[in-house]
Amino acid sequence: MAESTASQFRRLFSTAPTLGEIDGAIEALGVPLAPHELAQMRMDFERVAYMHRYAAVLGRGGLVLGGGYVINFLVLPEVGEPPRLTFDIDTATRRATTKAEALKQVASLNQALIESGLAASLEVGGRRIYLGLLEHDIERDVLPFLLPLRIPVVSRWSGVPLWRFLASRGVEVRYSDIEEAERAAVETLGVDEPKVEYLRAWVSIALEPPVTELRGLPVSDISWQLSLKLREKLLRPVAEGRVVAEAHDMVKALLDLRAVDWYNLREGAECRAVEAAIRQTAQVAADFWQSHHYLLVRKRYPTPQDVALRVWKSLKQRLNC
């Protein structure tokens, strides 16, 4: 017996994180929020909840997790530091490989997503469309060593309306289908206009990072990551005169370097160069500081100078300045 359209929509929408899951993740941070701030964090943490789900599948499927996701959602909250919000999942293959081979691994991961229930399909307009699967993001595939992936997922508040997404996939949606979707969305999501948002994941095929384990998942060694951020994201832009061009990456690296209180660096650095880079990063951070990405950080560090002083103090100890 064919599954009804309404049942398909309910099954599809049930793949989204629950409101309890979202609010629980926010409350666990212990950061007091005003009502308008909580509304923004709910929107953001719906995506974070998805990231946790997909990071677990990617890690169990053989990829190594790293970057801002690991530092901000696996490391810093565990030691009481508020995360900066990042919505990409950075990964790497354990050994250098080709994009063709990496895409074969993606196919295996997609099978795991279907079996786990994180991905679901919808038959509408005479076509079957999957949400929740990893897709090769061809438009962003411009670097030879980096494979970009995207994941269309159900969303309550951000993204494009579901029927617009379906139309972009060549599906003709009837008005009756839209009505069915709205009723199912109210029932399962608590909103009457279901949306589709893209999560982003990146696979480095040439990095070969040193690997350790965190929360049962393979991750790039944290000390190695922090050393790389200090060298490539703070010191190099200053040395090459690219502070303006790479300002935002410098700000993100500065915030991630809060983790040096708990992890050693794998390499040294010249103290005066580090102090100068931190000072310049604090100066350019004002252009980004009011973004919702840094809302939680601002609760602890009202200005970029506050976090810069805190990081410099920690780095001075690590570098024996």
PDB file of C-alpha atoms in Angstrom:
ATOM      1  CA  MET A   1       0.000   0.000   0.000  1.00  0.00           C
ATOM      2  CA  ALA A   2       1.439   3.388  -1.049  1.00  0.00           C
ATOM      3  CA  GLU A   3       2.298   5.789   1.741  1.00  0.00           C
ATOM      4  CA  SER A   4       0.087   8.878   1.776  1.00  0.00           C
ATOM      5  CA  THR A   5       1.562  12.289   1.001  1.00  0.00           C
ATOM      6  CA  ALA A   6       0.705  13.516   4.502  1.00  0.00           C
ATOM      7  CA  SER A   7       2.503  10.547   6.058  1.00  0.00           C
ATOM      8  CA  GLN A   8       5.558  11.171   3.897  1.00  0.00           C
ATOM      9  CA  PHE A   9       5.698  14.810   4.972  1.00  0.00           C
ATOM     10  CA  ARG A  10       5.431  13.858   8.649  1.00  0.00           C
ATOM     11  CA  ARG A  11       8.209  11.297   8.258  1.00  0.00           C
ATOM     12  CA  LEU A  12      10.379  13.816   6.440  1.00  0.00           C
ATOM     13  CA  PHE A  13       9.818  16.551   9.030  1.00  0.00           C
ATOM     14  CA  SER A  14      10.521  14.153  11.889  1.00  0.00           C
ATOM     15  CA  THR A  15      14.177  14.079  10.768  1.00  0.00           C
ATOM     16  CA  ALA A  16      14.576  17.626  12.120  1.00  0.00           C
ATOM     17  CA  PRO A  17      15.907  18.169  15.653  1.00  0.00           C
ATOM     18  CA  THR A  18      13.142  18.571  18.216  1.00  0.00           C
ATOM     19  CA  LEU A  19      12.610  21.861  20.039  1.00  0.00           C
ATOM     20  CA  GLY A  20      13.604  20.064  23.234  1.00  0.00           C
ATOM     21  CA  GLU A  21      16.868  18.974  21.637  1.00  0.00           C
ATOM     22  CA  ILE A  22      17.581  22.528  20.475  1.00  0.00           C
ATOM     23  CA  ASP A  23      16.684  24.228  23.763  1.00  0.00           C
ATOM     24  CA  GLY A  24      18.587  21.606  25.751  1.00  0.00           C
ATOM     25  CA  ALA A  25      21.780  22.321  23.818  1.00  0.00           C
ATOM     26  CA  ILE A  26      21.403  26.052  24.455  1.00  0.00           C
ATOM     27  CA  GLU A  27      20.616  25.627  28.158  1.00  0.00           C
ATOM     28  CA  ALA A  28      23.632  23.350  28.607  1.00  0.00           C
ATOM     29  CA  LEU A  29      25.915  26.298  27.848  1.00  0.00           C
ATOM     30  CA  GLY A  30      24.616  28.158  30.909  1.00  0.00           C
ATOM     31  CA  VAL A  31      24.582  31.525  29.143  1.00  0.00           C
ATOM     32  CA  PRO A  32      21.702  33.883  30.109  1.00  0.00           C
ATOM     33  CA  LEU A  33      19.852  35.140  27.029  1.00  0.00           C
ATOM     34  CA  ALA A  34      17.260  37.830  26.407  1.00  0.00           C
ATOM     35  CA  PRO A  35      14.119  36.702  24.527  1.00  0.00           C
ATOM     36  CA  HIS A  36      15.311  38.084  21.184  1.00  0.00           C
ATOM     37  CA  GLU A  37      18.706  36.457  21.699  1.00  0.00           C
ATOM     38  CA  LEU A  38      17.077  33.130  22.503  1.00  0.00           C
ATOM     39  CA  ALA A  39      15.095  33.325  19.255  1.00  0.00           C
ATOM     40  CA  GLN A  40      18.329  33.812  17.297  1.00  0.00           C
ATOM     41  CA  MET A  41      20.080  31.005  19.173  1.00  0.00           C
ATOM     42  CA  ARG A  42      17.194  28.626  18.488  1.00  0.00           C
ATOM     43  CA  MET A  43      17.622  29.282  14.780  1.00  0.00           C
ATOM     44  CA  ASP A  44      21.371  28.752  15.028  1.00  0.00           C
ATOM     45  CA  PHE A  45      21.277  25.707  17.280  1.00  0.00           C
ATOM     46  CA  GLU A  46      18.862  23.895  15.013  1.00  0.00           C
ATOM     47  CA  ARG A  47      21.791  23.832  12.612  1.00  0.00           C
ATOM     48  CA  VAL A  48      24.239  22.955  15.398  1.00  0.00           C
ATOM     49  CA  ALA A  49      22.053  19.975  16.369  1.00  0.00           C
ATOM     50  CA  TYR A  50      22.226  18.771  12.778  1.00  0.00           C
ATOM     51  CA  MET A  51      25.979  19.242  12.788  1.00  0.00           C
ATOM     52  CA  HIS A  52      26.351  17.008  15.840  1.00  0.00           C
ATOM     53  CA  ARG A  53      24.324  14.280  14.125  1.00  0.00           C
ATOM     54  CA  TYR A  54      26.232  14.447  10.870  1.00  0.00           C
ATOM     55  CA  ALA A  55      29.648  14.817  12.469  1.00  0.00           C
ATOM     56  CA  ALA A  56      29.027  11.545  14.317  1.00  0.00           C
ATOM     57  CA  VAL A  57      28.135   9.754  11.076  1.00  0.00           C
ATOM     58  CA  LEU A  58      31.123  11.228   9.218  1.00  0.00           C
ATOM     59  CA  GLY A  59      33.485  10.268  12.024  1.00  0.00           C
ATOM     60  CA  ARG A  60      32.172   6.731  12.318  1.00  0.00           C
ATOM     61  CA  GLY A  61      32.368   6.481   8.546  1.00  0.00           C
ATOM     62  CA  GLY A  62      36.123   6.987   8.479  1.00  0.00           C
ATOM     63  CA  LEU A  63      36.600  10.754   8.122  1.00  0.00           C
ATOM     64  CA  VAL A  64      38.632  12.784  10.624  1.00  0.00           C
ATOM     65  CA  LEU A  65      36.804  15.745  12.180  1.00  0.00           C
ATOM     66  CA  GLY A  66      38.573  19.052  12.720  1.00  0.00           C
ATOM     67  CA  GLY A  67      38.404  22.812  12.471  1.00  0.00           C
ATOM     68  CA  GLY A  68      35.997  25.192  14.133  1.00  0.00           C
ATOM     69  CA  TYR A  69      33.345  22.557  14.749  1.00  0.00           C
ATOM     70  CA  VAL A  70      35.606  20.425  16.931  1.00  0.00           C
ATOM     71  CA  ILE A  71      37.134  23.304  18.876  1.00  0.00           C
ATOM     72  CA  ASN A  72      33.889  25.207  19.451  1.00  0.00           C
ATOM     73  CA  PHE A  73      31.414  22.405  20.049  1.00  0.00           C
ATOM     74  CA  LEU A  74      33.521  19.555  21.397  1.00  0.00           C
ATOM     75  CA  VAL A  75      36.365  21.308  23.225  1.00  0.00           C
ATOM     76  CA  LEU A  76      35.508  24.794  24.501  1.00  0.00           C
ATOM     77  CA  PRO A  77      32.063  24.095  26.035  1.00  0.00           C
ATOM     78  CA  GLU A  78      33.564  21.220  28.023  1.00  0.00           C
ATOM     79  CA  VAL A  79      35.845  23.697  29.807  1.00  0.00           C
ATOM     80  CA  GLY A  80      33.221  26.396  30.301  1.00  0.00           C
ATOM     81  CA  GLU A  81      34.116  28.630  27.360  1.00  0.00           C
ATOM     82  CA  PRO A  82      31.266  29.866  25.127  1.00  0.00           C
ATOM     83  CA  PRO A  83      31.612  28.793  21.492  1.00  0.00           C
ATOM     84  CA  ARG A  84      31.713  31.018  18.481  1.00  0.00           C
ATOM     85  CA  LEU A  85      29.050  29.746  16.153  1.00  0.00           C
ATOM     86  CA  THR A  86      30.321  27.998  13.052  1.00  0.00           C
ATOM     87  CA  PHE A  87      28.137  26.064  10.663  1.00  0.00           C
ATOM     88  CA  ASP A  88      30.601  24.110   8.535  1.00  0.00           C
ATOM     89  CA  ILE A  89      31.899  20.641   9.350  1.00  0.00           C
ATOM     90  CA  ASP A  90      35.574  20.350   8.434  1.00  0.00           C
ATOM     91  CA  THR A  91      36.874  16.836   7.848  1.00  0.00           C
ATOM     92  CA  ALA A  92      39.848  15.101   6.276  1.00  0.00           C
ATOM     93  CA  THR A  93      40.644  11.683   4.907  1.00  0.00           C
ATOM     94  CA  ARG A  94      43.204   9.806   6.981  1.00  0.00           C
ATOM     95  CA  ARG A  95      45.529   9.435   3.991  1.00  0.00           C
ATOM     96  CA  ALA A  96      45.953  11.560   0.887  1.00  0.00           C
ATOM     97  CA  THR A  97      43.571  10.453  -1.818  1.00  0.00           C
ATOM     98  CA  THR A  98      41.708  11.680  -4.896  1.00  0.00           C
ATOM     99  CA  LYS A  99      38.313  13.332  -5.072  1.00  0.00           C
ATOM    100  CA  ALA A 100      36.988  10.351  -7.010  1.00  0.00           C
ATOM    101  CA  GLU A 101      37.964   8.012  -4.176  1.00  0.00           C
ATOM    102  CA  ALA A 102      36.563  10.395  -1.580  1.00  0.00           C
ATOM    103  CA  LEU A 103      33.240  10.478  -3.424  1.00  0.00           C
ATOM    104  CA  LYS A 104      33.093   6.679  -3.194  1.00  0.00           C
ATOM    105  CA  GLN A 105      33.369   7.092   0.571  1.00  0.00           C
ATOM    106  CA  VAL A 106      30.543   9.661   0.431  1.00  0.00           C
ATOM    107  CA  ALA A 107      28.318   7.050  -1.247  1.00  0.00           C
ATOM    108  CA  SER A 108      28.938   4.685   1.690  1.00  0.00           C
ATOM    109  CA  LEU A 109      28.184   7.475   4.152  1.00  0.00           C
ATOM    110  CA  ASN A 110      24.891   8.188   2.404  1.00  0.00           C
ATOM    111  CA  GLN A 111      23.863   4.563   2.810  1.00  0.00           C
ATOM    112  CA  ALA A 112      24.572   4.896   6.524  1.00  0.00           C
ATOM    113  CA  LEU A 113      22.477   8.085   6.662  1.00  0.00           C
ATOM    114  CA  ILE A 114      19.515   6.312   5.082  1.00  0.00           C
ATOM    115  CA  GLU A 115      19.836   3.347   7.427  1.00  0.00           C
ATOM    116  CA  SER A 116      20.083   5.612  10.484  1.00  0.00           C
ATOM    117  CA  GLY A 117      16.980   7.594   9.537  1.00  0.00           C
ATOM    118  CA  LEU A 118      18.815  10.920   9.232  1.00  0.00           C
ATOM    119  CA  ALA A 119      17.970  10.979   5.527  1.00  0.00           C
ATOM    120  CA  ALA A 120      14.435  10.541   4.233  1.00  0.00           C
ATOM    121  CA  SER A 121      12.716  10.650   0.878  1.00  0.00           C
ATOM    122  CA  LEU A 122       9.527  12.195  -0.424  1.00  0.00           C
ATOM    123  CA  GLU A 123       7.603  11.092  -3.521  1.00  0.00           C
ATOM    124  CA  VAL A 124       5.794  14.105  -4.903  1.00  0.00           C
ATOM    125  CA  GLY A 125       5.064  15.414  -8.373  1.00  0.00           C
ATOM    126  CA  GLY A 126       5.940  12.051  -9.852  1.00  0.00           C
ATOM    127  CA  ARG A 127       9.498  12.122  -8.495  1.00  0.00           C
ATOM    128  CA  ARG A 128      11.317  10.846  -5.421  1.00  0.00           C
ATOM    129  CA  ILE A 129      13.468  13.440  -3.685  1.00  0.00           C
ATOM    130  CA  TYR A 130      15.878  12.736  -0.830  1.00  0.00           C
ATOM    131  CA  LEU A 131      16.737  15.157   1.960  1.00  0.00           C
ATOM    132  CA  GLY A 132      19.533  14.587   4.416  1.00  0.00           C
ATOM    133  CA  LEU A 133      22.035  13.041   1.997  1.00  0.00           C
ATOM    134  CA  LEU A 134      25.530  14.324   1.255  1.00  0.00           C
ATOM    135  CA  GLU A 135      25.773  15.970  -2.164  1.00  0.00           C
ATOM    136  CA  HIS A 136      28.851  17.003  -4.119  1.00  0.00           C
ATOM    137  CA  ASP A 137      28.674  20.809  -4.183  1.00  0.00           C
ATOM    138  CA  ILE A 138      30.011  21.229  -7.702  1.00  0.00           C
ATOM    139  CA  GLU A 139      29.618  25.019  -7.751  1.00  0.00           C
ATOM    140  CA  ARG A 140      32.045  25.368  -4.837  1.00  0.00           C
ATOM    141  CA  ASP A 141      34.513  22.775  -6.082  1.00  0.00           C
ATOM    142  CA  VAL A 142      37.401  25.081  -7.009  1.00  0.00           C
ATOM    143  CA  LEU A 143      40.357  23.855  -4.941  1.00  0.00           C
ATOM    144  CA  PRO A 144      42.195  20.658  -5.952  1.00  0.00           C
ATOM    145  CA  PHE A 145      42.745  19.500  -2.353  1.00  0.00           C
ATOM    146  CA  LEU A 146      39.274  20.219  -0.941  1.00  0.00           C
ATOM    147  CA  LEU A 147      36.018  18.366  -1.683  1.00  0.00           C
ATOM    148  CA  PRO A 148      32.948  20.500  -0.870  1.00  0.00           C
ATOM    149  CA  LEU A 149      29.759  18.768   0.210  1.00  0.00           C
ATOM    150  CA  ARG A 150      26.303  20.045   1.043  1.00  0.00           C
ATOM    151  CA  ILE A 151      23.367  18.463   2.852  1.00  0.00           C
ATOM    152  CA  PRO A 152      19.792  19.683   2.292  1.00  0.00           C
ATOM    153  CA  VAL A 153      17.913  19.356   5.595  1.00  0.00           C
ATOM    154  CA  VAL A 154      14.493  20.301   6.927  1.00  0.00           C
ATOM    155  CA  SER A 155      14.504  23.590   8.833  1.00  0.00           C
ATOM    156  CA  ARG A 156      11.953  25.602  10.792  1.00  0.00           C
ATOM    157  CA  TRP A 157      13.355  29.098  10.468  1.00  0.00           C
ATOM    158  CA  SER A 158      16.155  29.445   7.917  1.00  0.00           C
ATOM    159  CA  GLY A 159      16.575  28.474   4.287  1.00  0.00           C
ATOM    160  CA  VAL A 160      14.050  28.472   1.456  1.00  0.00           C
ATOM    161  CA  PRO A 161      10.444  27.216   1.559  1.00  0.00           C
ATOM    162  CA  LEU A 162      10.195  23.490   0.903  1.00  0.00           C
ATOM    163  CA  TRP A 163       8.150  23.907  -2.277  1.00  0.00           C
ATOM    164  CA  ARG A 164      10.691  26.350  -3.690  1.00  0.00           C
ATOM    165  CA  PHE A 165      13.422  23.801  -2.994  1.00  0.00           C
ATOM    166  CA  LEU A 166      11.358  21.095  -4.678  1.00  0.00           C
ATOM    167  CA  ALA A 167      10.777  23.351  -7.685  1.00  0.00           C
ATOM    168  CA  SER A 168      14.560  23.867  -7.948  1.00  0.00           C
ATOM    169  CA  ARG A 169      14.833  20.069  -8.265  1.00  0.00           C
ATOM    170  CA  GLY A 170      12.334  20.024 -11.111  1.00  0.00           C
ATOM    171  CA  VAL A 171       9.332  18.896  -9.050  1.00  0.00           C
ATOM    172  CA  GLU A 172       5.916  20.312  -9.853  1.00  0.00           C
ATOM    173  CA  VAL A 173       4.167  20.882  -6.535  1.00  0.00           C
ATOM    174  CA  ARG A 174       0.386  21.065  -6.421  1.00  0.00           C
ATOM    175  CA  TYR A 175      -1.407  23.439  -4.078  1.00  0.00           C
ATOM    176  CA  SER A 176      -2.903  20.430  -2.290  1.00  0.00           C
ATOM    177  CA  ASP A 177       0.634  19.170  -1.595  1.00  0.00           C
ATOM    178  CA  ILE A 178       1.551  22.524  -0.091  1.00  0.00           C
ATOM    179  CA  GLU A 179      -1.501  22.362   2.177  1.00  0.00           C
ATOM    180  CA  GLU A 180      -0.561  18.840   3.277  1.00  0.00           C
ATOM    181  CA  ALA A 181       2.977  19.991   4.012  1.00  0.00           C
ATOM    182  CA  GLU A 182       1.792  22.954   6.065  1.00  0.00           C
ATOM    183  CA  ARG A 183      -0.505  20.775   8.189  1.00  0.00           C
ATOM    184  CA  ALA A 184       2.236  18.199   8.749  1.00  0.00           C
ATOM    185  CA  ALA A 185       4.739  20.952   9.608  1.00  0.00           C
ATOM    186  CA  VAL A 186       2.472  22.437  12.261  1.00  0.00           C
ATOM    187  CA  GLU A 187       2.040  18.985  13.755  1.00  0.00           C
ATOM    188  CA  THR A 188       5.700  17.928  13.756  1.00  0.00           C
ATOM    189  CA  LEU A 189       7.752  21.138  13.636  1.00  0.00           C
ATOM    190  CA  GLY A 190       5.509  23.755  15.221  1.00  0.00           C
ATOM    191  CA  VAL A 191       5.692  26.035  12.169  1.00  0.00           C
ATOM    192  CA  ASP A 192       3.417  26.324   9.141  1.00  0.00           C
ATOM    193  CA  GLU A 193       6.068  26.961   6.488  1.00  0.00           C
ATOM    194  CA  PRO A 194       8.672  24.190   6.384  1.00  0.00           C
ATOM    195  CA  LYS A 195      12.001  25.179   4.895  1.00  0.00           C
ATOM    196  CA  VAL A 196      15.107  23.517   3.520  1.00  0.00           C
ATOM    197  CA  GLU A 197      18.572  24.651   4.589  1.00  0.00           C
ATOM    198  CA  TYR A 198      21.962  23.489   3.345  1.00  0.00           C
ATOM    199  CA  LEU A 199      24.540  22.280   5.821  1.00  0.00           C
ATOM    200  CA  ARG A 200      28.116  22.404   4.534  1.00  0.00           C
ATOM    201  CA  ALA A 201      30.883  19.884   4.975  1.00  0.00           C
ATOM    202  CA  TRP A 202      34.395  19.959   3.571  1.00  0.00           C
ATOM    203  CA  VAL A 203      36.745  17.040   3.028  1.00  0.00           C
ATOM    204  CA  SER A 204      40.464  17.730   2.815  1.00  0.00           C
ATOM    205  CA  ILE A 205      42.001  15.002   0.663  1.00  0.00           C
ATOM    206  CA  ALA A 206      45.664  15.949   1.136  1.00  0.00           C
ATOM    207  CA  LEU A 207      46.071  17.117   4.760  1.00  0.00           C
ATOM    208  CA  GLU A 208      46.870  13.806   6.513  1.00  0.00           C
ATOM    209  CA  PRO A 209      46.373  15.246  10.024  1.00  0.00           C
ATOM    210  CA  PRO A 210      47.629  13.576  13.182  1.00  0.00           C
ATOM    211  CA  VAL A 211      44.601  11.826  14.648  1.00  0.00           C
ATOM    212  CA  THR A 212      43.366  11.455  18.202  1.00  0.00           C
ATOM    213  CA  GLU A 213      40.003  10.581  19.718  1.00  0.00           C
ATOM    214  CA  LEU A 214      37.499  12.911  21.368  1.00  0.00           C
ATOM    215  CA  ARG A 215      34.093  11.789  22.630  1.00  0.00           C
ATOM    216  CA  GLY A 216      34.611   8.544  20.783  1.00  0.00           C
ATOM    217  CA  LEU A 217      35.172  10.259  17.423  1.00  0.00           C
ATOM    218  CA  PRO A 218      38.376  10.611  15.364  1.00  0.00           C
ATOM    219  CA  VAL A 219      39.571  14.225  15.380  1.00  0.00           C
ATOM    220  CA  SER A 220      42.638  16.088  14.223  1.00  0.00           C
ATOM    221  CA  ASP A 221      44.990  16.451  17.171  1.00  0.00           C
ATOM    222  CA  ILE A 222      43.897  19.606  19.020  1.00  0.00           C
ATOM    223  CA  SER A 223      47.432  20.830  19.754  1.00  0.00           C
ATOM    224  CA  TRP A 224      48.287  20.425  16.072  1.00  0.00           C
ATOM    225  CA  GLN A 225      45.163  22.358  15.064  1.00  0.00           C
ATOM    226  CA  LEU A 226      45.945  25.227  17.428  1.00  0.00           C
ATOM    227  CA  SER A 227      49.539  25.468  16.214  1.00  0.00           C
ATOM    228  CA  LEU A 228      48.296  25.544  12.622  1.00  0.00           C
ATOM    229  CA  LYS A 229      45.802  28.303  13.428  1.00  0.00           C
ATOM    230  CA  LEU A 230      48.453  30.391  15.131  1.00  0.00           C
ATOM    231  CA  ARG A 231      50.911  30.012  12.266  1.00  0.00           C
ATOM    232  CA  GLU A 232      48.602  30.147   9.236  1.00  0.00           C
ATOM    233  CA  LYS A 233      45.633  32.214  10.413  1.00  0.00           C
ATOM    234  CA  LEU A 234      47.309  34.811  12.654  1.00  0.00           C
ATOM    235  CA  LEU A 235      51.021  35.125  11.910  1.00  0.00           C
ATOM    236  CA  ARG A 236      51.061  34.528   8.146  1.00  0.00           C
ATOM    237  CA  PRO A 237      48.453  37.208   7.194  1.00  0.00           C
ATOM    238  CA  VAL A 238      50.392  39.809   9.174  1.00  0.00           C
ATOM    239  CA  ALA A 239      53.733  38.768   7.661  1.00  0.00           C
ATOM    240  CA  GLU A 240      52.256  38.877   4.139  1.00  0.00           C
ATOM    241  CA  GLY A 241      50.373  42.154   4.612  1.00  0.00           C
ATOM    242  CA  ARG A 242      46.984  40.464   4.192  1.00  0.00           C
ATOM    243  CA  VAL A 243      45.297  41.506   7.432  1.00  0.00           C
ATOM    244  CA  VAL A 244      42.402  43.271   5.718  1.00  0.00           C
ATOM    245  CA  ALA A 245      41.836  40.448   3.223  1.00  0.00           C
ATOM    246  CA  GLU A 246      41.933  37.724   5.876  1.00  0.00           C
ATOM    247  CA  ALA A 247      40.519  39.664   8.830  1.00  0.00           C
ATOM    248  CA  HIS A 248      37.559  37.412   9.513  1.00  0.00           C
ATOM    249  CA  ASP A 249      39.644  34.232   9.484  1.00  0.00           C
ATOM    250  CA  MET A 250      42.031  35.932  11.909  1.00  0.00           C
ATOM    251  CA  VAL A 251      39.174  36.765  14.285  1.00  0.00           C
ATOM    252  CA  LYS A 252      37.913  33.173  14.204  1.00  0.00           C
ATOM    253  CA  ALA A 253      41.426  31.852  14.854  1.00  0.00           C
ATOM    254  CA  LEU A 254      41.895  34.225  17.785  1.00  0.00           C
ATOM    255  CA  LEU A 255      38.707  32.934  19.403  1.00  0.00           C
ATOM    256  CA  ASP A 256      39.661  29.312  18.793  1.00  0.00           C
ATOM    257  CA  LEU A 257      43.033  29.891  20.430  1.00  0.00           C
ATOM    258  CA  ARG A 258      41.267  30.219  23.784  1.00  0.00           C
ATOM    259  CA  ALA A 259      41.770  26.446  23.886  1.00  0.00           C
ATOM    260  CA  VAL A 260      45.522  26.863  24.502  1.00  0.00           C
ATOM    261  CA  ASP A 261      44.723  26.970  28.204  1.00  0.00           C
ATOM    262  CA  TRP A 262      44.060  23.237  28.008  1.00  0.00           C
ATOM    263  CA  TYR A 263      46.210  22.098  25.071  1.00  0.00           C
ATOM    264  CA  ASN A 264      49.902  22.641  24.389  1.00  0.00           C
ATOM    265  CA  LEU A 265      51.173  23.999  21.098  1.00  0.00           C
ATOM    266  CA  ARG A 266      53.160  21.682  18.852  1.00  0.00           C
ATOM    267  CA  GLU A 267      55.533  24.406  17.702  1.00  0.00           C
ATOM    268  CA  GLY A 268      56.929  27.664  19.002  1.00  0.00           C
ATOM    269  CA  ALA A 269      56.573  31.198  17.681  1.00  0.00           C
ATOM    270  CA  GLU A 270      58.325  34.540  18.099  1.00  0.00           C
ATOM    271  CA  CYS A 271      56.624  36.334  20.973  1.00  0.00           C
ATOM    272  CA  ARG A 272      56.677  39.849  19.546  1.00  0.00           C
ATOM    273  CA  ALA A 273      55.179  38.634  16.278  1.00  0.00           C
ATOM    274  CA  VAL A 274      52.397  36.844  18.146  1.00  0.00           C
ATOM    275  CA  GLU A 275      51.611  39.882  20.299  1.00  0.00           C
ATOM    276  CA  ALA A 276      51.500  42.125  17.223  1.00  0.00           C
ATOM    277  CA  ALA A 277      49.224  39.708  15.356  1.00  0.00           C
ATOM    278  CA  ILE A 278      46.813  39.495  18.285  1.00  0.00           C
ATOM    279  CA  ARG A 279      46.747  43.275  18.611  1.00  0.00           C
ATOM    280  CA  GLN A 280      45.977  43.720  14.901  1.00  0.00           C
ATOM    281  CA  THR A 281      43.301  41.037  15.029  1.00  0.00           C
ATOM    282  CA  ALA A 282      41.559  42.803  17.913  1.00  0.00           C
ATOM    283  CA  GLN A 283      41.585  46.022  15.897  1.00  0.00           C
ATOM    284  CA  VAL A 284      39.902  44.512  12.824  1.00  0.00           C
ATOM    285  CA  ALA A 285      37.477  42.399  14.869  1.00  0.00           C
ATOM    286  CA  ALA A 286      35.090  45.321  15.423  1.00  0.00           C
ATOM    287  CA  ASP A 287      33.684  44.835  11.913  1.00  0.00           C
ATOM    288  CA  PHE A 288      32.474  41.351  12.847  1.00  0.00           C
ATOM    289  CA  TRP A 289      31.919  41.476  16.583  1.00  0.00           C
ATOM    290  CA  GLN A 290      28.179  42.189  16.565  1.00  0.00           C
ATOM    291  CA  SER A 291      27.386  39.171  14.367  1.00  0.00           C
ATOM    292  CA  HIS A 292      25.141  36.487  15.867  1.00  0.00           C
ATOM    293  CA  HIS A 293      28.080  34.119  15.366  1.00  0.00           C
ATOM    294  CA  TYR A 294      29.726  35.817  18.365  1.00  0.00           C
ATOM    295  CA  LEU A 295      26.679  36.459  20.547  1.00  0.00           C
ATOM    296  CA  LEU A 296      27.628  33.813  23.101  1.00  0.00           C
ATOM    297  CA  VAL A 297      31.271  34.927  23.151  1.00  0.00           C
ATOM    298  CA  ARG A 298      30.223  38.547  23.782  1.00  0.00           C
ATOM    299  CA  LYS A 299      28.476  37.455  26.964  1.00  0.00           C
ATOM    300  CA  ARG A 300      31.898  36.561  28.398  1.00  0.00           C
ATOM    301  CA  TYR A 301      34.074  39.015  26.437  1.00  0.00           C
ATOM    302  CA  PRO A 302      32.203  42.273  25.667  1.00  0.00           C
ATOM    303  CA  THR A 303      34.932  43.597  23.345  1.00  0.00           C
ATOM    304  CA  PRO A 304      37.520  42.024  21.022  1.00  0.00           C
ATOM    305  CA  GLN A 305      40.218  43.531  23.228  1.00  0.00           C
ATOM    306  CA  ASP A 306      38.932  41.503  26.183  1.00  0.00           C
ATOM    307  CA  VAL A 307      39.371  38.183  24.404  1.00  0.00           C
ATOM    308  CA  ALA A 308      42.666  39.336  22.859  1.00  0.00           C
ATOM    309  CA  LEU A 309      44.122  40.024  26.309  1.00  0.00           C
ATOM    310  CA  ARG A 310      42.918  36.654  27.563  1.00  0.00           C
ATOM    311  CA  VAL A 311      44.463  34.760  24.615  1.00  0.00           C
ATOM    312  CA  TRP A 312      47.737  36.678  24.765  1.00  0.00           C
ATOM    313  CA  LYS A 313      48.064  35.889  28.472  1.00  0.00           C
ATOM    314  CA  SER A 314      47.646  32.188  27.741  1.00  0.00           C
ATOM    315  CA  LEU A 315      50.000  32.211  24.755  1.00  0.00           C
ATOM    316  CA  LYS A 316      52.690  34.021  26.735  1.00  0.00           C
ATOM    317  CA  GLN A 317      52.735  31.090  29.139  1.00  0.00           C
ATOM    318  CA  ARG A 318      52.743  28.454  26.399  1.00  0.00           C
ATOM    319  CA  LEU A 319      55.497  30.223  24.452  1.00  0.00           C
ATOM    320  CA  ASN A 320      57.536  31.174  27.544  1.00  0.00           C
ATOM    321  CA  CYS A 321      57.478  34.850  26.556  1.00  0.00           C
TER     322      CYS A 321
END
